[in-house]
């Protein structure tokens, strides 16, 4: 059973930075895809960034500002978010896709406001 726990959310001013982390317990294989999604009130959950088999993908809104990284030995994935904007405000969820099954974390709130 895979469990995901996010950390690192909080309140930050526009232009600031945050680093989200996700620690996975259970067996995570190196070929699994890991990433972060986000959801703000009234909107659908959307993929922010994913990483798998050495490949990364970013939402257009995240390109150039966010960087995803992964430590397979520690079963962790991180999202460095720079130049944050108010529209980045959302609940951010860790996500793993492995052997056709999806796993989700409980979410961590990111609020960008002055």
mmCIF file of N, CA and C in Angstrom:
data_model
loop_
_atom_site.group_PDB
_atom_site.id
_atom_site.type_symbol
_atom_site.label_atom_id
_atom_site.label_comp_id
_atom_site.label_asym_id
_atom_site.label_seq_id
_atom_site.Cartn_x
_atom_site.Cartn_y
_atom_site.Cartn_z
ATOM 1 N N UNK A 1 0.841 -1.178 0.000
ATOM 2 C CA UNK A 1 0.000 0.000 0.000
ATOM 3 C C UNK A 1 0.891 1.248 0.000
ATOM 4 N N UNK A 2 0.641 2.126 -0.941
ATOM 5 C CA UNK A 2 1.418 3.357 -1.049
ATOM 6 C C UNK A 2 0.676 4.480 -0.344
ATOM 7 N N UNK A 3 1.384 5.210 0.479
ATOM 8 C CA UNK A 3 0.824 6.398 1.121
ATOM 9 C C UNK A 3 1.738 7.579 0.831
ATOM 10 N N UNK A 4 1.112 8.716 0.587
ATOM 11 C CA UNK A 4 1.847 9.921 0.219
ATOM 12 C C UNK A 4 1.553 11.036 1.211
ATOM 13 N N UNK A 5 2.587 11.717 1.645
ATOM 14 C CA UNK A 5 2.421 12.809 2.593
ATOM 15 C C UNK A 5 3.164 14.033 2.066
ATOM 16 N N UNK A 6 2.398 15.106 1.853
ATOM 17 C CA UNK A 6 3.000 16.345 1.364
ATOM 18 C C UNK A 6 3.400 17.244 2.523
ATOM 19 N N UNK A 7 4.325 18.120 2.252
ATOM 20 C CA UNK A 7 4.715 19.149 3.214
ATOM 21 C C UNK A 7 5.258 20.340 2.447
ATOM 22 N N UNK A 8 5.343 21.481 3.129
ATOM 23 C CA UNK A 8 5.969 22.649 2.529
ATOM 24 C C UNK A 8 5.028 23.737 2.062
ATOM 25 N N UNK A 9 3.728 23.516 2.172
ATOM 26 C CA UNK A 9 2.804 24.564 1.770
ATOM 27 C C UNK A 9 2.799 25.701 2.769
ATOM 28 N N UNK A 10 2.072 26.763 2.424
ATOM 29 C CA UNK A 10 1.982 27.888 3.325
ATOM 30 C C UNK A 10 1.581 29.157 2.614
ATOM 31 N N UNK A 11 1.758 30.260 3.306
ATOM 32 C CA UNK A 11 1.425 31.584 2.788
ATOM 33 C C UNK A 11 2.706 32.276 2.332
ATOM 34 N N UNK A 12 2.682 32.802 1.126
ATOM 35 C CA UNK A 12 3.854 33.488 0.583
ATOM 36 C C UNK A 12 3.390 34.694 -0.211
ATOM 37 N N UNK A 13 4.225 35.714 -0.252
ATOM 38 C CA UNK A 13 3.898 36.904 -1.019
ATOM 39 C C UNK A 13 4.159 36.672 -2.505
ATOM 40 N N UNK A 14 3.463 37.408 -3.356
ATOM 41 C CA UNK A 14 3.741 37.304 -4.798
ATOM 42 C C UNK A 14 5.220 37.537 -5.080
ATOM 43 N N UNK A 15 5.751 36.712 -5.956
ATOM 44 C CA UNK A 15 7.172 36.769 -6.266
ATOM 45 C C UNK A 15 8.033 35.890 -5.390
ATOM 46 N N UNK A 16 7.444 35.345 -4.353
ATOM 47 C CA UNK A 16 8.193 34.500 -3.432
ATOM 48 C C UNK A 16 8.326 33.077 -3.915
ATOM 49 N N UNK A 17 8.919 32.253 -3.055
ATOM 50 C CA UNK A 17 9.188 30.857 -3.400
ATOM 51 C C UNK A 17 8.711 29.926 -2.299
ATOM 52 N N UNK A 18 8.378 28.733 -2.706
ATOM 53 C CA UNK A 18 8.058 27.644 -1.789
ATOM 54 C C UNK A 18 8.593 26.350 -2.377
ATOM 55 N N UNK A 19 8.906 25.420 -1.499
ATOM 56 C CA UNK A 19 9.327 24.096 -1.948
ATOM 57 C C UNK A 19 8.417 23.058 -1.319
ATOM 58 N N UNK A 20 7.675 22.380 -2.156
ATOM 59 C CA UNK A 20 6.813 21.301 -1.702
ATOM 60 C C UNK A 20 7.584 19.992 -1.749
ATOM 61 N N UNK A 21 7.318 19.154 -0.765
ATOM 62 C CA UNK A 21 7.915 17.828 -0.735
ATOM 63 C C UNK A 21 6.825 16.792 -0.556
ATOM 64 N N UNK A 22 7.098 15.613 -1.058
ATOM 65 C CA UNK A 22 6.171 14.502 -0.912
ATOM 66 C C UNK A 22 6.986 13.265 -0.571
ATOM 67 N N UNK A 23 6.658 12.676 0.547
ATOM 68 C CA UNK A 23 7.318 11.447 0.981
ATOM 69 C C UNK A 23 6.363 10.282 0.777
ATOM 70 N N UNK A 24 6.848 9.261 0.103
ATOM 71 C CA UNK A 24 6.030 8.088 -0.178
ATOM 72 C C UNK A 24 6.468 6.923 0.683
ATOM 73 N N UNK A 25 5.499 6.270 1.277
ATOM 74 C CA UNK A 25 5.785 5.030 1.994
ATOM 75 C C UNK A 25 5.237 3.878 1.178
ATOM 76 N N UNK A 26 5.836 2.714 1.341
ATOM 77 C CA UNK A 26 5.469 1.589 0.502
ATOM 78 C C UNK A 26 6.442 1.466 -0.653
ATOM 79 N N UNK A 27 6.160 0.588 -1.561
ATOM 80 C CA UNK A 27 7.075 0.323 -2.677
ATOM 81 C C UNK A 27 6.788 1.249 -3.842
ATOM 82 N N UNK A 28 7.736 2.087 -4.127
ATOM 83 C CA UNK A 28 7.659 2.949 -5.301
ATOM 84 C C UNK A 28 8.777 2.534 -6.244
ATOM 85 N N UNK A 29 8.421 2.094 -7.412
ATOM 86 C CA UNK A 29 9.408 1.653 -8.369
ATOM 87 C C UNK A 29 9.944 2.836 -9.162
ATOM 88 N N UNK A 30 11.154 2.700 -9.627
ATOM 89 C CA UNK A 30 11.788 3.804 -10.338
ATOM 90 C C UNK A 30 11.040 4.169 -11.614
ATOM 91 N N UNK A 31 10.261 3.213 -12.167
ATOM 92 C CA UNK A 31 9.525 3.523 -13.396
ATOM 93 C C UNK A 31 8.185 4.202 -13.126
ATOM 94 N N UNK A 32 7.810 4.321 -11.853
ATOM 95 C CA UNK A 32 6.554 5.004 -11.518
ATOM 96 C C UNK A 32 6.663 6.480 -11.888
ATOM 97 N N UNK A 33 5.550 7.045 -12.235
ATOM 98 C CA UNK A 33 5.497 8.473 -12.504
ATOM 99 C C UNK A 33 5.028 9.172 -11.230
ATOM 100 N N UNK A 34 5.718 10.222 -10.856
ATOM 101 C CA UNK A 34 5.358 10.985 -9.667
ATOM 102 C C UNK A 34 5.139 12.435 -10.061
ATOM 103 N N UNK A 35 4.351 13.131 -9.272
ATOM 104 C CA UNK A 35 4.141 14.521 -9.623
ATOM 105 C C UNK A 35 3.251 15.247 -8.647
ATOM 106 N N UNK A 36 2.879 16.444 -9.042
ATOM 107 C CA UNK A 36 1.995 17.285 -8.240
ATOM 108 C C UNK A 36 0.854 17.799 -9.120
ATOM 109 N N UNK A 37 -0.339 17.739 -8.551
ATOM 110 C CA UNK A 37 -1.527 18.351 -9.128
ATOM 111 C C UNK A 37 -1.956 19.476 -8.195
ATOM 112 N N UNK A 38 -2.825 20.339 -8.687
ATOM 113 C CA UNK A 38 -3.386 21.362 -7.817
ATOM 114 C C UNK A 38 -4.845 21.594 -8.155
ATOM 115 N N UNK A 39 -5.556 22.105 -7.159
ATOM 116 C CA UNK A 39 -6.973 22.402 -7.343
ATOM 117 C C UNK A 39 -7.331 23.617 -6.517
ATOM 118 N N UNK A 40 -7.949 24.580 -7.165
ATOM 119 C CA UNK A 40 -8.450 25.763 -6.469
ATOM 120 C C UNK A 40 -9.967 25.726 -6.498
ATOM 121 N N UNK A 41 -10.627 26.445 -5.585
ATOM 122 C CA UNK A 41 -12.084 26.385 -5.486
ATOM 123 C C UNK A 41 -12.772 26.694 -6.815
ATOM 124 N N UNK A 42 -13.701 25.848 -7.197
ATOM 125 C CA UNK A 42 -14.462 26.052 -8.412
ATOM 126 C C UNK A 42 -13.776 25.602 -9.679
ATOM 127 N N UNK A 43 -12.567 25.055 -9.537
ATOM 128 C CA UNK A 43 -11.827 24.607 -10.710
ATOM 129 C C UNK A 43 -11.525 23.124 -10.624
ATOM 130 N N UNK A 44 -11.264 22.529 -11.772
ATOM 131 C CA UNK A 44 -10.891 21.129 -11.800
ATOM 132 C C UNK A 44 -9.429 20.957 -11.367
ATOM 133 N N UNK A 45 -9.156 19.780 -10.864
ATOM 134 C CA UNK A 45 -7.774 19.472 -10.499
ATOM 135 C C UNK A 45 -6.938 19.405 -11.775
ATOM 136 N N UNK A 46 -5.756 20.003 -11.735
ATOM 137 C CA UNK A 46 -4.911 20.032 -12.918
ATOM 138 C C UNK A 46 -3.490 19.594 -12.576
ATOM 139 N N UNK A 47 -2.839 18.982 -13.543
ATOM 140 C CA UNK A 47 -1.452 18.571 -13.366
ATOM 141 C C UNK A 47 -0.547 19.792 -13.425
ATOM 142 N N UNK A 48 0.359 19.873 -12.480
ATOM 143 C CA UNK A 48 1.317 20.962 -12.440
ATOM 144 C C UNK A 48 2.652 20.507 -13.026
ATOM 145 N N UNK A 49 3.144 19.372 -12.528
ATOM 146 C CA UNK A 49 4.422 18.850 -12.995
ATOM 147 C C UNK A 49 4.502 17.369 -12.677
ATOM 148 N N UNK A 50 5.100 16.610 -13.582
ATOM 149 C CA UNK A 50 5.305 15.184 -13.367
ATOM 150 C C UNK A 50 6.725 14.806 -13.759
ATOM 151 N N UNK A 51 7.189 13.694 -13.178
ATOM 152 C CA UNK A 51 8.518 13.207 -13.486
ATOM 153 C C UNK A 51 8.481 11.687 -13.482
ATOM 154 N N UNK A 52 9.071 11.102 -14.513
ATOM 155 C CA UNK A 52 9.112 9.654 -14.605
ATOM 156 C C UNK A 52 10.110 9.222 -15.656
ATOM 157 N N UNK A 53 10.893 8.212 -15.343
ATOM 158 C CA UNK A 53 11.906 7.681 -16.271
ATOM 159 C C UNK A 53 12.803 8.782 -16.803
ATOM 160 N N UNK A 54 13.096 9.751 -15.926
ATOM 161 C CA UNK A 54 13.990 10.832 -16.306
ATOM 162 C C UNK A 54 13.357 11.952 -17.096
ATOM 163 N N UNK A 55 12.078 11.812 -17.393
ATOM 164 C CA UNK A 55 11.393 12.834 -18.173
ATOM 165 C C UNK A 55 10.512 13.687 -17.266
ATOM 166 N N UNK A 56 10.501 14.971 -17.543
ATOM 167 C CA UNK A 56 9.654 15.880 -16.787
ATOM 168 C C UNK A 56 8.643 16.554 -17.707
ATOM 169 N N UNK A 57 7.487 16.826 -17.153
ATOM 170 C CA UNK A 57 6.467 17.563 -17.885
ATOM 171 C C UNK A 57 5.894 18.636 -16.970
ATOM 172 N N UNK A 58 5.635 19.787 -17.555
ATOM 173 C CA UNK A 58 5.113 20.909 -16.783
ATOM 174 C C UNK A 58 3.888 21.490 -17.458
ATOM 175 N N UNK A 59 2.968 21.947 -16.640
ATOM 176 C CA UNK A 59 1.874 22.749 -17.177
ATOM 177 C C UNK A 59 2.464 24.037 -17.739
ATOM 178 N N UNK A 60 1.806 24.586 -18.740
ATOM 179 C CA UNK A 60 2.318 25.827 -19.332
ATOM 180 C C UNK A 60 2.481 26.910 -18.272
ATOM 181 N N UNK A 61 1.575 26.936 -17.309
ATOM 182 C CA UNK A 61 1.618 27.966 -16.272
ATOM 183 C C UNK A 61 2.808 27.799 -15.336
ATOM 184 N N UNK A 62 3.404 26.602 -15.325
ATOM 185 C CA UNK A 62 4.511 26.307 -14.425
ATOM 186 C C UNK A 62 5.881 26.399 -15.105
ATOM 187 N N UNK A 63 5.895 26.341 -16.394
ATOM 188 C CA UNK A 63 7.174 26.334 -17.124
ATOM 189 C C UNK A 63 7.984 27.599 -16.838
ATOM 190 N N UNK A 64 9.260 27.389 -16.558
ATOM 191 C CA UNK A 64 10.148 28.499 -16.282
ATOM 192 C C UNK A 64 10.122 28.991 -14.859
ATOM 193 N N UNK A 65 9.141 28.524 -14.072
ATOM 194 C CA UNK A 65 9.035 28.975 -12.676
ATOM 195 C C UNK A 65 9.157 27.814 -11.687
ATOM 196 N N UNK A 66 8.648 26.659 -12.062
ATOM 197 C CA UNK A 66 8.633 25.498 -11.169
ATOM 198 C C UNK A 66 9.628 24.452 -11.659
ATOM 199 N N UNK A 67 10.215 23.733 -10.709
ATOM 200 C CA UNK A 67 11.119 22.642 -11.049
ATOM 201 C C UNK A 67 10.781 21.426 -10.194
ATOM 202 N N UNK A 68 10.547 20.305 -10.849
ATOM 203 C CA UNK A 68 10.263 19.072 -10.125
ATOM 204 C C UNK A 68 11.518 18.218 -10.096
ATOM 205 N N UNK A 69 11.721 17.563 -8.971
ATOM 206 C CA UNK A 69 12.867 16.671 -8.836
ATOM 207 C C UNK A 69 12.455 15.463 -7.999
ATOM 208 N N UNK A 70 13.283 14.458 -8.042
ATOM 209 C CA UNK A 70 12.899 13.194 -7.419
ATOM 210 C C UNK A 70 14.135 12.503 -6.863
ATOM 211 N N UNK A 71 13.959 11.852 -5.742
ATOM 212 C CA UNK A 71 15.018 11.046 -5.138
ATOM 213 C C UNK A 71 14.473 9.633 -4.981
ATOM 214 N N UNK A 72 14.840 8.760 -5.898
ATOM 215 C CA UNK A 72 14.296 7.394 -5.873
ATOM 216 C C UNK A 72 14.741 6.621 -4.633
ATOM 217 N N UNK A 73 15.924 6.909 -4.160
ATOM 218 C CA UNK A 73 16.424 6.193 -2.982
ATOM 219 C C UNK A 73 15.603 6.525 -1.738
ATOM 220 N N UNK A 74 15.094 7.745 -1.684
ATOM 221 C CA UNK A 74 14.324 8.172 -0.516
ATOM 222 C C UNK A 74 12.825 8.176 -0.764
ATOM 223 N N UNK A 75 12.413 7.790 -1.984
ATOM 224 C CA UNK A 75 10.980 7.800 -2.327
ATOM 225 C C UNK A 75 10.360 9.174 -2.096
ATOM 226 N N UNK A 76 11.055 10.184 -2.530
ATOM 227 C CA UNK A 76 10.537 11.535 -2.370
ATOM 228 C C UNK A 76 10.506 12.272 -3.710
ATOM 229 N N UNK A 77 9.601 13.211 -3.785
ATOM 230 C CA UNK A 77 9.519 14.089 -4.942
ATOM 231 C C UNK A 77 9.327 15.512 -4.422
ATOM 232 N N UNK A 78 9.939 16.466 -5.102
ATOM 233 C CA UNK A 78 9.916 17.852 -4.654
ATOM 234 C C UNK A 78 9.478 18.764 -5.785
ATOM 235 N N UNK A 79 8.846 19.846 -5.403
ATOM 236 C CA UNK A 79 8.458 20.854 -6.383
ATOM 237 C C UNK A 79 8.957 22.204 -5.881
ATOM 238 N N UNK A 80 9.957 22.734 -6.543
ATOM 239 C CA UNK A 80 10.465 24.069 -6.225
ATOM 240 C C UNK A 80 9.653 25.071 -7.032
ATOM 241 N N UNK A 81 8.994 25.967 -6.333
ATOM 242 C CA UNK A 81 8.134 26.946 -6.984
ATOM 243 C C UNK A 81 8.690 28.340 -6.745
ATOM 244 N N UNK A 82 9.067 28.998 -7.813
ATOM 245 C CA UNK A 82 9.605 30.345 -7.741
ATOM 246 C C UNK A 82 8.676 31.328 -8.445
ATOM 247 N N UNK A 83 8.895 32.593 -8.184
ATOM 248 C CA UNK A 83 8.100 33.652 -8.825
ATOM 249 C C UNK A 83 6.606 33.364 -8.709
ATOM 250 N N UNK A 84 6.184 33.036 -7.521
ATOM 251 C CA UNK A 84 4.792 32.642 -7.316
ATOM 252 C C UNK A 84 3.846 33.803 -7.566
ATOM 253 N N UNK A 85 2.685 33.445 -8.097
ATOM 254 C CA UNK A 85 1.658 34.424 -8.439
ATOM 255 C C UNK A 85 0.384 34.110 -7.652
ATOM 256 N N UNK A 86 -0.486 35.081 -7.466
ATOM 257 C CA UNK A 86 -1.749 34.807 -6.764
ATOM 258 C C UNK A 86 -2.539 33.677 -7.407
ATOM 259 N N UNK A 87 -2.445 33.547 -8.715
ATOM 260 C CA UNK A 87 -3.179 32.470 -9.396
ATOM 261 C C UNK A 87 -2.603 31.086 -9.133
ATOM 262 N N UNK A 88 -1.464 31.011 -8.469
ATOM 263 C CA UNK A 88 -0.924 29.717 -8.049
ATOM 264 C C UNK A 88 -1.567 29.225 -6.761
ATOM 265 N N UNK A 89 -2.374 30.064 -6.142
ATOM 266 C CA UNK A 89 -3.052 29.671 -4.910
ATOM 267 C C UNK A 89 -3.952 28.466 -5.174
ATOM 268 N N UNK A 90 -3.743 27.410 -4.397
ATOM 269 C CA UNK A 90 -4.492 26.174 -4.588
ATOM 270 C C UNK A 90 -4.061 25.159 -3.542
ATOM 271 N N UNK A 91 -4.812 24.092 -3.467
ATOM 272 C CA UNK A 91 -4.364 22.916 -2.723
ATOM 273 C C UNK A 91 -3.527 22.071 -3.682
ATOM 274 N N UNK A 92 -2.352 21.713 -3.254
ATOM 275 C CA UNK A 92 -1.434 20.938 -4.085
ATOM 276 C C UNK A 92 -1.389 19.499 -3.572
ATOM 277 N N UNK A 93 -1.523 18.570 -4.516
ATOM 278 C CA UNK A 93 -1.601 17.154 -4.179
ATOM 279 C C UNK A 93 -0.450 16.386 -4.827
ATOM 280 N N UNK A 94 0.164 15.551 -4.034
ATOM 281 C CA UNK A 94 1.160 14.631 -4.556
ATOM 282 C C UNK A 94 0.442 13.487 -5.257
ATOM 283 N N UNK A 95 1.046 12.969 -6.305
ATOM 284 C CA UNK A 95 0.397 11.944 -7.145
ATOM 285 C C UNK A 95 1.443 10.957 -7.619
ATOM 286 N N UNK A 96 1.043 9.692 -7.609
ATOM 287 C CA UNK A 96 1.902 8.626 -8.124
ATOM 288 C C UNK A 96 1.069 7.729 -9.024
ATOM 289 N N UNK A 97 1.621 7.404 -10.166
ATOM 290 C CA UNK A 97 1.015 6.427 -11.077
ATOM 291 C C UNK A 97 1.969 5.253 -11.201
ATOM 292 N N UNK A 98 1.512 4.103 -10.765
ATOM 293 C CA UNK A 98 2.381 2.924 -10.746
ATOM 294 C C UNK A 98 1.564 1.686 -11.067
ATOM 295 N N UNK A 99 1.986 0.953 -12.038
ATOM 296 C CA UNK A 99 1.327 -0.289 -12.440
ATOM 297 C C UNK A 99 -0.171 -0.072 -12.657
ATOM 298 N N UNK A 100 -0.494 1.031 -13.298
ATOM 299 C CA UNK A 100 -1.871 1.307 -13.651
ATOM 300 C C UNK A 100 -2.744 1.818 -12.530
ATOM 301 N N UNK A 101 -2.143 2.095 -11.394
ATOM 302 C CA UNK A 101 -2.925 2.542 -10.237
ATOM 303 C C UNK A 101 -2.427 3.926 -9.807
ATOM 304 N N UNK A 102 -3.382 4.765 -9.430
ATOM 305 C CA UNK A 102 -3.056 6.113 -8.977
ATOM 306 C C UNK A 102 -3.135 6.199 -7.457
ATOM 307 N N UNK A 103 -2.248 6.981 -6.903
ATOM 308 C CA UNK A 103 -2.237 7.254 -5.476
ATOM 309 C C UNK A 103 -2.182 8.773 -5.277
ATOM 310 N N UNK A 104 -2.859 9.230 -4.219
ATOM 311 C CA UNK A 104 -2.925 10.663 -3.958
ATOM 312 C C UNK A 104 -2.566 10.957 -2.512
ATOM 313 N N UNK A 105 -1.914 12.101 -2.323
ATOM 314 C CA UNK A 105 -1.691 12.594 -0.977
ATOM 315 C C UNK A 105 -2.904 13.357 -0.495
ATOM 316 N N UNK A 106 -2.828 13.834 0.730
ATOM 317 C CA UNK A 106 -3.966 14.522 1.336
ATOM 318 C C UNK A 106 -4.024 15.993 0.940
ATOM 319 N N UNK A 107 -2.955 16.501 0.373
ATOM 320 C CA UNK A 107 -2.937 17.878 -0.095
ATOM 321 C C UNK A 107 -2.307 18.831 0.894
ATOM 322 N N UNK A 108 -1.690 19.866 0.360
ATOM 323 C CA UNK A 108 -1.131 20.940 1.172
ATOM 324 C C UNK A 108 -1.505 22.269 0.518
ATOM 325 N N UNK A 109 -1.919 23.220 1.335
ATOM 326 C CA UNK A 109 -2.420 24.484 0.806
ATOM 327 C C UNK A 109 -1.268 25.443 0.525
ATOM 328 N N UNK A 110 -1.324 26.039 -0.640
ATOM 329 C CA UNK A 110 -0.402 27.112 -1.014
ATOM 330 C C UNK A 110 -1.235 28.359 -1.269
ATOM 331 N N UNK A 111 -0.929 29.421 -0.554
ATOM 332 C CA UNK A 111 -1.639 30.685 -0.715
ATOM 333 C C UNK A 111 -0.636 31.777 -1.048
ATOM 334 N N UNK A 112 -0.855 32.429 -2.173
ATOM 335 C CA UNK A 112 0.030 33.507 -2.620
ATOM 336 C C UNK A 112 -0.751 34.807 -2.520
ATOM 337 N N UNK A 113 -0.358 35.617 -1.573
ATOM 338 C CA UNK A 113 -1.104 36.840 -1.301
ATOM 339 C C UNK A 113 -0.223 37.841 -0.572
ATOM 340 N N UNK A 114 -0.480 39.108 -0.848
ATOM 341 C CA UNK A 114 0.244 40.163 -0.138
ATOM 342 C C UNK A 114 -0.542 40.609 1.099
#
